[in-house]
Coordinates of C-alpha atoms in Angstrom, one line a residue:
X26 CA 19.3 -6.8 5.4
X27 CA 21.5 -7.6 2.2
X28 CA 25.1 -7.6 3.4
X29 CA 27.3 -8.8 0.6
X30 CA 29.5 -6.2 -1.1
X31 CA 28.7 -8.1 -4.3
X32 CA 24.4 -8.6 -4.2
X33 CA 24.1 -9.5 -7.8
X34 CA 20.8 -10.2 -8.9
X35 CA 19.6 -12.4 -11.9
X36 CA 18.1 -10.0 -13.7
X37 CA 17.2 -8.7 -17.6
X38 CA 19.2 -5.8 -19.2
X39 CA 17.3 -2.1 -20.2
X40 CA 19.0 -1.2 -23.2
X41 CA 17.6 0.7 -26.3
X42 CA 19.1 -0.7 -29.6
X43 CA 18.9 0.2 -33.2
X44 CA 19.4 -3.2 -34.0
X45 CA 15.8 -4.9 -33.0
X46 CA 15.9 -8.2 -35.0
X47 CA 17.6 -10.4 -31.6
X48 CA 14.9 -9.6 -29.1
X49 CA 12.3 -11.9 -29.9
X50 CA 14.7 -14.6 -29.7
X51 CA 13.7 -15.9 -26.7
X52 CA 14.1 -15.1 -22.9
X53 CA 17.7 -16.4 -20.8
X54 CA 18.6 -15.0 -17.5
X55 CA 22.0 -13.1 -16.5
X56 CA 23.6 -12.6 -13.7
X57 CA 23.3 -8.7 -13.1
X58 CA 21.0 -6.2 -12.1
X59 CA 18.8 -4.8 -15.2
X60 CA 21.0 -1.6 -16.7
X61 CA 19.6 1.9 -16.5
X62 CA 21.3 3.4 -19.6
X63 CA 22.3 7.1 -19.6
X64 CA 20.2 6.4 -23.3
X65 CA 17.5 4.5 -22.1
X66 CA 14.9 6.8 -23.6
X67 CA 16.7 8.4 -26.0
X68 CA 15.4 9.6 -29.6
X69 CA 17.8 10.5 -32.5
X70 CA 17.2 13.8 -33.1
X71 CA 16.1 13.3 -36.5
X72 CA 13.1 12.2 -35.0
X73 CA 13.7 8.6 -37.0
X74 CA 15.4 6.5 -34.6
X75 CA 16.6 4.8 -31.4
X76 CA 20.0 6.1 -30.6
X77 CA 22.6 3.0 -29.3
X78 CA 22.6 2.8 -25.7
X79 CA 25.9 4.0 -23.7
X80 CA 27.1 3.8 -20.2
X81 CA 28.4 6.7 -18.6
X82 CA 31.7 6.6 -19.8
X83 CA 30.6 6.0 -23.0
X84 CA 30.6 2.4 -23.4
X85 CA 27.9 -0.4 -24.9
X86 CA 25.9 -1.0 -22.2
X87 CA 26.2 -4.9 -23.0
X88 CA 29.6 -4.6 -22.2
X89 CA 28.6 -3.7 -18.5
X90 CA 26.8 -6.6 -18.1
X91 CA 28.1 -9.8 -16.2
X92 CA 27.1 -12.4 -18.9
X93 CA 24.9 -10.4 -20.5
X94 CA 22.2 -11.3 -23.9
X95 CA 21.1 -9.5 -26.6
X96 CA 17.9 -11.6 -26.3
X97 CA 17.1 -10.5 -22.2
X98 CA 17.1 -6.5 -22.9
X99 CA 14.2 -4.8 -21.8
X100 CA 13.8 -1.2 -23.2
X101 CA 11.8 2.1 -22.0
X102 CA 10.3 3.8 -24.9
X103 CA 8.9 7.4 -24.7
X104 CA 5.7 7.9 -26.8
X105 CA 6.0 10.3 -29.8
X106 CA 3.2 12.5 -32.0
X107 CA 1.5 9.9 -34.3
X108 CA 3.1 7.1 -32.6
X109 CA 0.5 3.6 -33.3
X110 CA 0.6 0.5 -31.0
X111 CA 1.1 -1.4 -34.1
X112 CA 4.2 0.4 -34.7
X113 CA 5.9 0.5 -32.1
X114 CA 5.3 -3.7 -31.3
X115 CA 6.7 -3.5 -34.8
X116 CA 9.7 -2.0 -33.8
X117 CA 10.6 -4.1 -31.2
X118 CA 9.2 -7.5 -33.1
X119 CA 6.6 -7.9 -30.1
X120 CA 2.6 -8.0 -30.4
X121 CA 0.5 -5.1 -29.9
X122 CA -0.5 -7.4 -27.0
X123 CA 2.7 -7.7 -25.5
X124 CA 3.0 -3.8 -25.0
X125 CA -0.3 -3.5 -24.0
X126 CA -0.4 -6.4 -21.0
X127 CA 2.7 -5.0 -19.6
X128 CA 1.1 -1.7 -19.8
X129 CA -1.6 -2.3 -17.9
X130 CA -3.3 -1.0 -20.9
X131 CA -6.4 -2.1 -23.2
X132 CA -7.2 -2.3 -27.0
X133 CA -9.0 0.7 -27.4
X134 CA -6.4 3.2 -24.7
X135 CA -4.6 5.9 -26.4
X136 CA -1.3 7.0 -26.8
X137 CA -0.1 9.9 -24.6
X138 CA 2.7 11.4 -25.9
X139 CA 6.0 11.2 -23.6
X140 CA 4.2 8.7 -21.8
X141 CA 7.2 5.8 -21.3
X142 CA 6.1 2.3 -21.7
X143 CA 7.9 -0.6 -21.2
X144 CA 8.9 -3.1 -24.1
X145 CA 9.5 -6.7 -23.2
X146 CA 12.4 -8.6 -25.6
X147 CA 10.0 -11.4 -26.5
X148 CA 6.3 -11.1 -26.9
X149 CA 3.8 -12.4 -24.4
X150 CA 1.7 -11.4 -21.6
X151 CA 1.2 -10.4 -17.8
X152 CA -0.6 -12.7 -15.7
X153 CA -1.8 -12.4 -12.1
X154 CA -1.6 -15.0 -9.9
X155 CA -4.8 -16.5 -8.6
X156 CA -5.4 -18.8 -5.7
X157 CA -4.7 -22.6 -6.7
X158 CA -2.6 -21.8 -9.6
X159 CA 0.8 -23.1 -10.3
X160 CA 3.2 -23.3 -12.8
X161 CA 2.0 -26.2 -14.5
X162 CA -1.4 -24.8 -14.5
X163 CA -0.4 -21.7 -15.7
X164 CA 1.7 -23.1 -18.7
X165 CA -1.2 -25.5 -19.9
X166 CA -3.5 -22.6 -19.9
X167 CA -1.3 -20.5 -22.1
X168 CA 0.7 -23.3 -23.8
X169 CA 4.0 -23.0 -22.9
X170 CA 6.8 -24.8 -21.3
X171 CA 6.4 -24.6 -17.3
X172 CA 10.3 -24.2 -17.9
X173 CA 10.3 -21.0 -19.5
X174 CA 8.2 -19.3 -17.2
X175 CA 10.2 -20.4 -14.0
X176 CA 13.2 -19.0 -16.2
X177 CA 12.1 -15.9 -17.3
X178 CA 10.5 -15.0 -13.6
X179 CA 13.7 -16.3 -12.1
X180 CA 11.8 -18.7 -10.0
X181 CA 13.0 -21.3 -7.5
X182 CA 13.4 -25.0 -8.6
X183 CA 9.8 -25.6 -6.9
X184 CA 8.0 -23.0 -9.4
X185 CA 7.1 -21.6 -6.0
X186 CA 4.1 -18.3 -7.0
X187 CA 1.9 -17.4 -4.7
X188 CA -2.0 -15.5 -5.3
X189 CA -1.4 -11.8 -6.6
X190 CA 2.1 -12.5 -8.1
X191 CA 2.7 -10.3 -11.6
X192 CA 4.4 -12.7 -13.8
X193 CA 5.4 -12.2 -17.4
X194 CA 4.4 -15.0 -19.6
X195 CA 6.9 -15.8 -22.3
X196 CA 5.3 -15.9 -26.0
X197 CA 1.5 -16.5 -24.6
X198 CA -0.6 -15.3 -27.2
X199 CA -4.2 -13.9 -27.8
X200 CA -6.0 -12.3 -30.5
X201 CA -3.6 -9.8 -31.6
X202 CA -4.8 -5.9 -32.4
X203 CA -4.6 -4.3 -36.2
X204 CA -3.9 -0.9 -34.8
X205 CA -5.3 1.9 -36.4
X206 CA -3.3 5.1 -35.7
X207 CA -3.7 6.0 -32.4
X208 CA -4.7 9.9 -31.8
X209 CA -2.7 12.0 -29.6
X210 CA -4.2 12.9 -26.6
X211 CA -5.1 16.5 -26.7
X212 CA -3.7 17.6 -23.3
X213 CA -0.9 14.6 -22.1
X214 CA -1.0 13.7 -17.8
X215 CA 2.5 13.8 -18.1
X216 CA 5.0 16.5 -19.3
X217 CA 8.4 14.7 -19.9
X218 CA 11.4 16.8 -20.8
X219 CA 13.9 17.1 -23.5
X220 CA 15.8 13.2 -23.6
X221 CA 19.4 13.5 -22.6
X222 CA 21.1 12.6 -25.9
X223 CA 24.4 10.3 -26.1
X224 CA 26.1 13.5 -27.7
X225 CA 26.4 14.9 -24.2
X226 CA 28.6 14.0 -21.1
X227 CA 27.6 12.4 -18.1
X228 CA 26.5 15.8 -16.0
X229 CA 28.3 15.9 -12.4
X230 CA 25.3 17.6 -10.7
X231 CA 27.1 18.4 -7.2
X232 CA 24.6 18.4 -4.1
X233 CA 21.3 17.9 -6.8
X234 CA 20.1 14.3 -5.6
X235 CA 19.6 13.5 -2.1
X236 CA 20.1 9.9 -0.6
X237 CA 16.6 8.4 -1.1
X238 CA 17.2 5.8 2.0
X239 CA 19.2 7.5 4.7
X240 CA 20.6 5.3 7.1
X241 CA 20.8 2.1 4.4
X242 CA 24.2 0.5 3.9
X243 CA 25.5 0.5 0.1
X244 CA 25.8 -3.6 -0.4
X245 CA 26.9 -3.3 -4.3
X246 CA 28.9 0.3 -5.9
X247 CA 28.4 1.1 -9.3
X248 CA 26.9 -1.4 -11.7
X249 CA 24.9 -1.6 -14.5
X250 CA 25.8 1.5 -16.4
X251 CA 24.8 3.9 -13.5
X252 CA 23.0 2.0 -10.5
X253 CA 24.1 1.5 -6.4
X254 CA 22.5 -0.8 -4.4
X255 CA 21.6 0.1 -1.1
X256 CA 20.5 -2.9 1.5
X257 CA 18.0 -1.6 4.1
X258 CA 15.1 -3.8 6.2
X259 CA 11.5 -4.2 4.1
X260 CA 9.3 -1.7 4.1
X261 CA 12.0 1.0 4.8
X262 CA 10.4 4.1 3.0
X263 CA 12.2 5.4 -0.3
X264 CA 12.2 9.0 -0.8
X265 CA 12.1 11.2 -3.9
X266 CA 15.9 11.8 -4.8
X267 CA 15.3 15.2 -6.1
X268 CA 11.8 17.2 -7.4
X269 CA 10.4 15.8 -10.9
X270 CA 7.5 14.3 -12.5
X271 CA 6.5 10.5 -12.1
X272 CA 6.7 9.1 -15.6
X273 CA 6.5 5.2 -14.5
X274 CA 5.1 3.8 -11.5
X275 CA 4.2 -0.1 -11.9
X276 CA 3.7 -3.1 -10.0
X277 CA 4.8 -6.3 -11.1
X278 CA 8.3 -7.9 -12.6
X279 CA 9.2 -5.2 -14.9
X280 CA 12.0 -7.4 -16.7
X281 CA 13.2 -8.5 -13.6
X282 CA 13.0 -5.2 -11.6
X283 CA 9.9 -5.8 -9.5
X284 CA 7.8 -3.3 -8.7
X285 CA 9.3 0.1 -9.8
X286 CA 9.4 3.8 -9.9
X287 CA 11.0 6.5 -12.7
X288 CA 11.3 10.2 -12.1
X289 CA 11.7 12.5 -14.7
X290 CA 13.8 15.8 -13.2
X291 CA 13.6 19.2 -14.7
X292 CA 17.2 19.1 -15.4
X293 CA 16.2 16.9 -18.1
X294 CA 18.1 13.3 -16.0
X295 CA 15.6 10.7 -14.7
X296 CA 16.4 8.5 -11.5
X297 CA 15.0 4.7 -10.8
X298 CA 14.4 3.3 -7.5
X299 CA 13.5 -0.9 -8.1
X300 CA 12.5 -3.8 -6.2
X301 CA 10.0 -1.6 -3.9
X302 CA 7.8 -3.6 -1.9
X303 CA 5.2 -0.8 -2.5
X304 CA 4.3 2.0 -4.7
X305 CA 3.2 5.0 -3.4
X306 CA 3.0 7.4 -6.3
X307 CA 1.3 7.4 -9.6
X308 CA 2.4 8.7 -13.3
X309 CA 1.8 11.7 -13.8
X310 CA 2.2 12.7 -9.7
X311 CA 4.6 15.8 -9.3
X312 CA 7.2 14.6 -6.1
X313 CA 9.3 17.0 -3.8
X314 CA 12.5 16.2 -2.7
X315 CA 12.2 14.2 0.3
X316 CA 8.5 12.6 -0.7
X317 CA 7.6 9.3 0.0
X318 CA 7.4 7.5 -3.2
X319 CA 7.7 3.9 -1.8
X320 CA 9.0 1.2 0.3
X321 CA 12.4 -0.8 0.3
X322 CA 11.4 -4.5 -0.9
X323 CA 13.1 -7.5 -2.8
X324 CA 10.6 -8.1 -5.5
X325 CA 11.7 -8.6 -9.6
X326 CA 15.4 -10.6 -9.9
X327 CA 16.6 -10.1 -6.2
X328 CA 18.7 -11.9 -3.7
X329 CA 17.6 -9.5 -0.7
X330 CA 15.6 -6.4 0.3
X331 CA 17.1 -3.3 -1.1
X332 CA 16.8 -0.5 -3.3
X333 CA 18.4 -0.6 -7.1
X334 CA 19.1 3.2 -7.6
X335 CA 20.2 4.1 -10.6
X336 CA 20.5 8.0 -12.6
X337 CA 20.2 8.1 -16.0
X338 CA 22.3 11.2 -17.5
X339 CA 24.5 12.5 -14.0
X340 CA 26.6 11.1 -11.7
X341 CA 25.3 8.6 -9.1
X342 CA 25.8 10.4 -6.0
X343 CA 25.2 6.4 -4.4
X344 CA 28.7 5.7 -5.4
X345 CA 31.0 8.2 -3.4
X346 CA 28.7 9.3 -1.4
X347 CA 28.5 12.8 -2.2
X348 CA 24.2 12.9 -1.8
X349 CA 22.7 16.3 -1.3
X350 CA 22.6 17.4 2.6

């Protein structure tokens, strides 16, 4: 169990920008958890735009971040009508590749829209570990520096991977789509409501989220924008903080949060639960309050099993204490 009152992780930060041009820069670590924005997902409501990315008090999100990069930002998009592959990797200055490996998707798969996908910074691709493979052997295959995929991984100084390992290759490259505009599905898995805009306050939602590990022991308060961190054994099973819809449920790194869960609430706030060791819902799944969505682990950028909760648009219950009974 993670007993430090100051369990940092080297991790990447989730921000939405309007200003795109730095991300493909290349990949550096920092020394904080990833940032769950209270405008991680946000649209202008022009319908033409990211909107800037606040904390909850209404700060740049960069600003929360312990040596923090424009060029290690992760971002959540949510799909929109007439969205194209091509233009949103165009947004972001990533291939239609990029967004697709860490999709888990294929050329060919449609667009759902409010589906939420996540954008690296820097193009490149997913890879899973296979028996006898190592660093070295990973970097000649895809013909980059053994260096930058230690880095960007945050691996030990030994490269150590072992067989079934996600790992996000930095700008490894293969035939890359020309999109045609991708057709909206005509009935979506997943109904995502209203994005809380940065025009509204961070909502104080008294006795609405419930603690998702009872029992755990809070080793970090609030970080990141909006996130606790609560140290508990491996395999300790995470529970839904309040009803809602699944709207991302993936294995792998994640930019640096390991395997990781999102639930979209009716009150239109969304909560994250990373580093899980297992996943035990899928997109699209509708959750009660109290359901087993996973298990506590220390995957992603993490010094120790334990659960990175964050709330996107309310109050973190995970930082006075004040959880739902």
């Amino acid at each position: 169990m993670t007993q430090s009152g100051n369990n940092s992780q080297t991790g990447l930060a989730l921000i939405a920008q309007t200003s795109l041009n730095s991300l493909n820069k290349g990949s550096q670590k920092t020394a904080a958890d990833p940032t769950f924005s209270n405008s991680i997902v946000n649209i202008d409501p022009t319908g033409t735009s990211l909107v800037s990315a606040t904390g909850p008090a209404g700060v740049s999100d960069i600003n929360d971040i312990e040596g923090g990069s424009d060029s290690d930002q992760v971002t959540f998009y949510t799909v929109r009508d007439k969205d194209t592959w091509s233009g949103i990797a165009g947004m972001y200055g990533v291939t239609v590749d990029t967004i697709l490996s860490e999709n888990d998707r294929k050329q060919g798969d449609r667009l759902i829209t409010g589906e939420l996908l996540l954008i690296p910074p820097v193009s490149g691709l997913e890879y899973t570990v296979k028996s006898g493979d190592s660093c070295a052997t990973i970097a000649k295959t895809y013909k980059v520096p053994a260096g930058d995929i230690a880095d960007y991984n945050d691996l030990d100084a030994k490269c150590t991977i072992n067989a079934g390992d996600k790992l996000f290759i930095p700008n490894a490259e293969k035939t890359i789509e020309t999109a045609k505009p991708v057709q909206k599905a005509a009935k979506s898995s997943v109904k995502v409501s209203q994005p809380y805009l940065t025009s509204q306050p961070t909502k104080n939602i008294s006795g609405y989220y419930a603690n998702p590990v009872p029992g755990c022991i809070r080793t970090q308060g609030l970080h990141d924008g909006n996130a606790v961190d609560l140290g508990c054994p491996t395999g300790t099973p995470i529970h839904a903080s309040a009803s809602g819809t699944v709207v991302f449920a993936k294995m792998g790194n994640n930019g640096g949060y390991g395997n990781l869960v999102i639930i979209q609430h009716d009150n239109g706030t969304k909560t994250l639960y990373a580093h899980l060791s297992k996943i035990a819902v899928s997109v699209g799944e509708h959750v009660s309050q109290g359901q087993i969505i996973g298990y506590v682990g220390s995957t992603g950028h993490s010094t120790g099993p334990h659960l990175h909760f964050a709330v996107q648009g309310a109050k973190n219950p995970g930082a006075d204490g004040s959880w739902a009974k």
